mmCIF file of C-alpha atoms in Angstrom:
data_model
loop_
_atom_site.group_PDB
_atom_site.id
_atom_site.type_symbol
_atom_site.label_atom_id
_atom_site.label_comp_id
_atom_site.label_asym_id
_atom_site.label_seq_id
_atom_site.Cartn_x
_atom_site.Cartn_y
_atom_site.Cartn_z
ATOM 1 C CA UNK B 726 -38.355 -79.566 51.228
ATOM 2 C CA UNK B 727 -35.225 -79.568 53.590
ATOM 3 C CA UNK B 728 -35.466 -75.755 53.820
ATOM 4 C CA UNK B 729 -37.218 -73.329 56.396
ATOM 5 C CA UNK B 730 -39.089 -71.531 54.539
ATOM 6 C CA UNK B 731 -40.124 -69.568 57.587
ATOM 7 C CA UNK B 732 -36.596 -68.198 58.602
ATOM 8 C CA UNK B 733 -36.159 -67.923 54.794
ATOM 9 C CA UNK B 734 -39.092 -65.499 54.818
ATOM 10 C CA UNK B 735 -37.808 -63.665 58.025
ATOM 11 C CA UNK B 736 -34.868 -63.002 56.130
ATOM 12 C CA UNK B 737 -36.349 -61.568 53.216
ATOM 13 C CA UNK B 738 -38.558 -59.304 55.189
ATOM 14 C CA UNK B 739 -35.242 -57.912 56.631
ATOM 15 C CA UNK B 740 -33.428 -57.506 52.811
ATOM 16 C CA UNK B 741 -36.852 -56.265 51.304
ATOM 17 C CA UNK B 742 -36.489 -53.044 54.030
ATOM 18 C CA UNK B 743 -35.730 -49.656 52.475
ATOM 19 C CA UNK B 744 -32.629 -47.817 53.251
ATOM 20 C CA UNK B 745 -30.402 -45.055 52.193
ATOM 21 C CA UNK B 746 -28.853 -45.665 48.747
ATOM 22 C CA UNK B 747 -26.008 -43.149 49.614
ATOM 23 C CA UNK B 748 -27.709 -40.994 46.977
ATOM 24 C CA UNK B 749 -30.476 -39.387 48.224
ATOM 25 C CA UNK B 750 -33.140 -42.069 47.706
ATOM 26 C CA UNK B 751 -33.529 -45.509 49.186
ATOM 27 C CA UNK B 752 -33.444 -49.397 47.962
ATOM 28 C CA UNK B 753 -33.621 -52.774 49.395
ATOM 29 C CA UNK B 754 -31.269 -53.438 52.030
ATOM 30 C CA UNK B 755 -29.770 -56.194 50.091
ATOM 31 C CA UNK B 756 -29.898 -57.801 46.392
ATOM 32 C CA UNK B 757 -28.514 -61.023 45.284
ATOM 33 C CA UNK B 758 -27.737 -60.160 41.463
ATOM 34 C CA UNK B 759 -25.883 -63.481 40.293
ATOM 35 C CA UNK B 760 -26.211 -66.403 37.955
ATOM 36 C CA UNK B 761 -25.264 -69.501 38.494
ATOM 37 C CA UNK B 762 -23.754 -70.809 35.495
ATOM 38 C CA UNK B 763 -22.097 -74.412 37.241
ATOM 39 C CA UNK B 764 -23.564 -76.984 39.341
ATOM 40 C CA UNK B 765 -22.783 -76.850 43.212
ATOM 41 C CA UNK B 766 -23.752 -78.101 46.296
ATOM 42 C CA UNK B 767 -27.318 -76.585 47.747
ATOM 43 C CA UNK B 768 -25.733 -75.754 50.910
ATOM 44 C CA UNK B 769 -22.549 -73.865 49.082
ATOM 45 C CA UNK B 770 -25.589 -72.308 46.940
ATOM 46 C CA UNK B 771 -27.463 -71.305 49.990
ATOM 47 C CA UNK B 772 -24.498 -70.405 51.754
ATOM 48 C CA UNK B 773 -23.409 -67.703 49.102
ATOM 49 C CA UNK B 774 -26.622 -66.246 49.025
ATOM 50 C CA UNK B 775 -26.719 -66.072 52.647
ATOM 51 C CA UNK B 776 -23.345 -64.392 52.920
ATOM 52 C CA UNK B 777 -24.812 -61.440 51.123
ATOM 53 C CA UNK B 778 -27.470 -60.341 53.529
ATOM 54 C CA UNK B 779 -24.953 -60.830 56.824
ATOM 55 C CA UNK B 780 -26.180 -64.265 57.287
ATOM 56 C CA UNK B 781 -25.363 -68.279 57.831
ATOM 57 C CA UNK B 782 -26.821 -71.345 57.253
ATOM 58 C CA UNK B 783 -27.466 -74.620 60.419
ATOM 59 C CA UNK B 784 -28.534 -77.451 59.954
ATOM 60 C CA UNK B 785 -31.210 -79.084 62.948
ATOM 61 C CA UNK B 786 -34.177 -81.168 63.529
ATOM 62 C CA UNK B 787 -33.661 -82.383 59.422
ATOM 63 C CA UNK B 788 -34.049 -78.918 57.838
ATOM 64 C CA UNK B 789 -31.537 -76.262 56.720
ATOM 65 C CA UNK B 790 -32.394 -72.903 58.060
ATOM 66 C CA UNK B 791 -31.112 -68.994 57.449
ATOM 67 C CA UNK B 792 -30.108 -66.697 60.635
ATOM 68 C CA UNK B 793 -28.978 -63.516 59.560
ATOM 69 C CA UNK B 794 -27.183 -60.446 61.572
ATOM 70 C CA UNK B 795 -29.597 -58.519 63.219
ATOM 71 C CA UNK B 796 -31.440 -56.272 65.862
ATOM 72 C CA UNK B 797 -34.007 -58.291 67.847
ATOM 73 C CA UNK B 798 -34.557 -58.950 71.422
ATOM 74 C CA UNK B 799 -32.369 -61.495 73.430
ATOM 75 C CA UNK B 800 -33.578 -64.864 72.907
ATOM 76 C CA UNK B 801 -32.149 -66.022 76.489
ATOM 77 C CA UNK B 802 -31.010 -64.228 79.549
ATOM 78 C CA UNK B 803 -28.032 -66.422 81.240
ATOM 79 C CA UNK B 804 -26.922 -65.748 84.729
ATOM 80 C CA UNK B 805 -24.454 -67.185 87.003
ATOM 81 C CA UNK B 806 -27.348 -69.090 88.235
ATOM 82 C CA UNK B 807 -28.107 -70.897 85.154
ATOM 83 C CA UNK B 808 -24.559 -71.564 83.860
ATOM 84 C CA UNK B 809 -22.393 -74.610 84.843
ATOM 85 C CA UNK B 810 -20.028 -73.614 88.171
ATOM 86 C CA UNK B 811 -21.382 -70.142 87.729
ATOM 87 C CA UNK B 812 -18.798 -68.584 85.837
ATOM 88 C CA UNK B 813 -18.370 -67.211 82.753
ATOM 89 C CA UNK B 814 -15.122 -67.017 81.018
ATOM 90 C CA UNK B 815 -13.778 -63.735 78.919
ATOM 91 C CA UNK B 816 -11.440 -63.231 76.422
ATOM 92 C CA UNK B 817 -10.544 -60.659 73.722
ATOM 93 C CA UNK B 818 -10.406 -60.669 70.106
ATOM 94 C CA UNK B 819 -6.636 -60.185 68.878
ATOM 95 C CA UNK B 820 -5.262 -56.929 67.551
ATOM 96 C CA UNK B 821 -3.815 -58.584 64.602
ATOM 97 C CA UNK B 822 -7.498 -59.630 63.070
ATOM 98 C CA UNK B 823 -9.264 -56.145 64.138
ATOM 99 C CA UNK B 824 -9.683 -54.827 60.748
ATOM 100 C CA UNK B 825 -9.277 -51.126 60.355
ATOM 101 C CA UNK B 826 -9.751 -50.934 56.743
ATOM 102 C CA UNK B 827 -11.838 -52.925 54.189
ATOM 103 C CA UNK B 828 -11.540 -53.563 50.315
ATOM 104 C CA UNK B 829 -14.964 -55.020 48.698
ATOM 105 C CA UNK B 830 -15.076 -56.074 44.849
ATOM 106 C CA UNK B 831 -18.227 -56.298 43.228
ATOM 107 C CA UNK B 832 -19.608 -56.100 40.013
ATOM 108 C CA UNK B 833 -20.784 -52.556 39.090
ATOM 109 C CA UNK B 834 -24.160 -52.819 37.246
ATOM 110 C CA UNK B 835 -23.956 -49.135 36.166
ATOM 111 C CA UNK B 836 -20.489 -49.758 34.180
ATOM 112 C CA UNK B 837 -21.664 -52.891 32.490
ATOM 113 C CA UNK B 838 -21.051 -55.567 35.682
ATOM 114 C CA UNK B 839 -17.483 -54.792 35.640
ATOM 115 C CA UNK B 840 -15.116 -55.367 38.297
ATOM 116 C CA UNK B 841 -15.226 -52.698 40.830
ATOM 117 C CA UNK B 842 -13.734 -51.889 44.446
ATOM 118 C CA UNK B 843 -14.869 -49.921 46.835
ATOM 119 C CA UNK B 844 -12.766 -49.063 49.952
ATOM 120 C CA UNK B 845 -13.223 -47.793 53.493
ATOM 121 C CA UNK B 846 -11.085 -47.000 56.159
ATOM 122 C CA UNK B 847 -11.813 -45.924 60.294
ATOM 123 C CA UNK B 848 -9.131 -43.597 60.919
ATOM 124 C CA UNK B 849 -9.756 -43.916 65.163
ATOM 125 C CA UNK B 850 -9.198 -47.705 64.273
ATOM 126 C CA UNK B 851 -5.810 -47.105 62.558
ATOM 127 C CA UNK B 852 -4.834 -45.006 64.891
ATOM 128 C CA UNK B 853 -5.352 -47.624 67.415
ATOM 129 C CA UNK B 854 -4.201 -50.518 66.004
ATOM 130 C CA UNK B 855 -2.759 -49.295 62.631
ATOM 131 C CA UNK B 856 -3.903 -50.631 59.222
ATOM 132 C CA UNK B 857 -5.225 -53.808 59.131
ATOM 133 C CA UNK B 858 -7.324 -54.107 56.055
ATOM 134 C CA UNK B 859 -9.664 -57.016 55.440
ATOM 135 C CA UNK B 860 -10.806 -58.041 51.187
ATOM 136 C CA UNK B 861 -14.321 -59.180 51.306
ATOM 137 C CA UNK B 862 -15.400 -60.650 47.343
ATOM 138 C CA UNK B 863 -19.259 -59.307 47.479
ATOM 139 C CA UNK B 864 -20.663 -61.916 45.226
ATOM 140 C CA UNK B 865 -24.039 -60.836 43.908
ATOM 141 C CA UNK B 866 -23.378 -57.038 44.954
ATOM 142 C CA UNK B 867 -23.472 -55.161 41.981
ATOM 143 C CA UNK B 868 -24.376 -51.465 43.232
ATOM 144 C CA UNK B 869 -21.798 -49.033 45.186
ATOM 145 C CA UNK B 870 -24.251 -48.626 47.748
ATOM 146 C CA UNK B 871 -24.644 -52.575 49.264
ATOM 147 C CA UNK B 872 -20.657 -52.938 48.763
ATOM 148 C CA UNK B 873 -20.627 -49.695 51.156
ATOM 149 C CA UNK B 874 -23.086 -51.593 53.769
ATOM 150 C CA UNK B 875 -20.928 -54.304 53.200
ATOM 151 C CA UNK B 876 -17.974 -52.251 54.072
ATOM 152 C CA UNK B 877 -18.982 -50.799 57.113
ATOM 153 C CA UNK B 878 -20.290 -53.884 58.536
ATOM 154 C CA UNK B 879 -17.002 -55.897 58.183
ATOM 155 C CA UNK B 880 -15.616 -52.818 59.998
ATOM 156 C CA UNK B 881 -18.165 -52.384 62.550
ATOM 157 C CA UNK B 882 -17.880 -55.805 63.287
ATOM 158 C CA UNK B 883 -14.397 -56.005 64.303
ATOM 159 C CA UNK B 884 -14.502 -52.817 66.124
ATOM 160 C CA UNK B 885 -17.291 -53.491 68.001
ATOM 161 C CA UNK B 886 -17.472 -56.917 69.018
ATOM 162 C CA UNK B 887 -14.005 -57.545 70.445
ATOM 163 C CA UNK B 888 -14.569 -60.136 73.251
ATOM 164 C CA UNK B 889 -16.183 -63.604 73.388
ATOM 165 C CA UNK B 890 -17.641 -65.195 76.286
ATOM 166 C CA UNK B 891 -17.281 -68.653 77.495
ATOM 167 C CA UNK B 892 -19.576 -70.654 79.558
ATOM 168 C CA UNK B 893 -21.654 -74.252 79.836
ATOM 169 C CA UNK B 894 -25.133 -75.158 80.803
ATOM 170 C CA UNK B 895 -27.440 -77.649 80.861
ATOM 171 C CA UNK B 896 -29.580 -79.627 79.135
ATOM 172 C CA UNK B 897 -32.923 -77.028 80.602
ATOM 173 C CA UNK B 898 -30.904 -74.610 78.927
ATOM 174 C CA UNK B 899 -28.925 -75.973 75.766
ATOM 175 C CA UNK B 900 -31.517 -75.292 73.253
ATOM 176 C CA UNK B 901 -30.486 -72.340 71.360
ATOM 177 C CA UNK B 902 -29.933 -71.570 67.774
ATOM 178 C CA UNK B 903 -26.967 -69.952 65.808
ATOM 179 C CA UNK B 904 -27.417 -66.187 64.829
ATOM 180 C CA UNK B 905 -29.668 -65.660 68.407
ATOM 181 C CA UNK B 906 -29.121 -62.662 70.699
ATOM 182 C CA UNK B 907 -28.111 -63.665 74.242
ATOM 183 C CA UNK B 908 -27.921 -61.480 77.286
ATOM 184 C CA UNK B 909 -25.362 -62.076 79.702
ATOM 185 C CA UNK B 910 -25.497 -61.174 83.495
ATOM 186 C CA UNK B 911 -22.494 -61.505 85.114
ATOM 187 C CA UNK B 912 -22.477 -60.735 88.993
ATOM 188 C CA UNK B 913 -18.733 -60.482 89.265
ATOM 189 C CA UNK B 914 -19.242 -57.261 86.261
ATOM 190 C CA UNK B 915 -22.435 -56.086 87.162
ATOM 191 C CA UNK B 916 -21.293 -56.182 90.994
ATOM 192 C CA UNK B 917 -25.447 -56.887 91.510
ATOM 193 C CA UNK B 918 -26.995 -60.302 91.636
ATOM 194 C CA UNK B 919 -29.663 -60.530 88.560
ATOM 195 C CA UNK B 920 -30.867 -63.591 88.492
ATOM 196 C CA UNK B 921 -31.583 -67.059 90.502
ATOM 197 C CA UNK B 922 -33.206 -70.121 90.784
ATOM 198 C CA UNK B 923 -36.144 -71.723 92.081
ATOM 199 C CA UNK B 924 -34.838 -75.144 94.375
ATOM 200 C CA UNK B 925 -38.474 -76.064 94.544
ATOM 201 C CA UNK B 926 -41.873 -75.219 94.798
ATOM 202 C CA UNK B 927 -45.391 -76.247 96.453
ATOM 203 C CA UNK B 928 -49.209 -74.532 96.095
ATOM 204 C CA UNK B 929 -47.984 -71.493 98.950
ATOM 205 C CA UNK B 930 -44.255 -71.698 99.286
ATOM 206 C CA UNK B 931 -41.323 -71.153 96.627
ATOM 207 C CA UNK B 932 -37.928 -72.368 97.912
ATOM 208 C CA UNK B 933 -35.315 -70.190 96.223
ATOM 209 C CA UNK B 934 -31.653 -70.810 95.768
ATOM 210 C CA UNK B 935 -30.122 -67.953 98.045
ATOM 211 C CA UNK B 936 -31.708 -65.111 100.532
ATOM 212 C CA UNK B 937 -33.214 -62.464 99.011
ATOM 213 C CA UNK B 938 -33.778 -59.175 100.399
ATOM 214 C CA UNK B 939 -36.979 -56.984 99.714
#
């Protein structure tokens, strides 16, 4: 009763979508093939579910809902209007945890579950920043072609998403949720103003925060 059922569902519309199986034909994005022979925690449960498909777990508002990794429109557009001082703050990821190469173990179901590893490397990403290779332990992954997916998106990850961004708002805008997509327009970047705010307002006249020019 403490779970979403709704983001739950979400998810499993994105898993339940067919892709390449590396092979010619296609499967389900992503499986969970595991049995849970010990008692643990629901979360740790959910949480190792969720870790197959990309995702996380949050807790809010009494409930324990799924976000998972990925495509869908930004959720929230922040500008230097709506952002405390109107500044955002950058910084990069450091070379040392960029992965260039990736070792995933799961259980192969056509060789009786065994133990088996498959490995990938980005040779531009070696080059760069020479080998750093990251061990993920795919639990429930038990065909080549989801440890591959599994591969490339540790390694995708760290290649592409090498800064973080820094910033504070308020309470109007503080209600966002882990896993969404937010756009950031930053005047000082974008050397173009994108966005304002409305000082006040009355039935004929709108009062904005700065000139604007038509």
């Amino acid at each position: 009763s403490q779970v979403d059922k709704w983001s739950i569902y979400d998810a499993a519309v994105w898993c339940d979508e067919l892709v390449s199986d590396g092979a010619g034909g296609t499967e389900p994005r992503a499986r969970f093939d595991h049995a849970f022979t010990q008692r643990e925690p629901a979360l740790q449960i959910i949480q190792t579910i969720a870790a197959t498909m990309q995702g996380t777990i949050w807790w809010g508002g009494g409930k324990v809902f799924l976000s998972v990794d990925k495509p869908a429109d930004p959720a929230r557009i922040f500008t230097n209007a709506n952002v405390l001082e109107g500044t955002f703050s950058y910084g990069s990821v450091g070379l040392s945890t960029r992965s260039s190469a990736a070792m995933v173990t799961y259980r192969d179901r056509s060789n009786n579950f065994e133990n088996a590893v498959d490995a990938m490397d980005r040779p531009h990403m070696i080059d760069r920043f020479g080998r750093n290779q990251t061990e993920v332990a795919a639990l429930g992954v038990t065909r080549w072609s989801q440890a591959r997916r599994a591969a490339r998106y540790e390694l995708l990850t760290d290649e592409l998403e090498a800064e973080t961004v820094t910033f504070a708002v308020g309470f109007a805008d503080a209600l966002i949720e882990p896993g969404q997509i937010l756009e950031i327009r930053d005047e000082l970047r974008n050397r173009a103003r994108q966005g304002g705010r409305t000082q006040s307002a009355s039935n004929h006249f709108f009062v904005l925060d700065s000139d604007l020019v038509l």
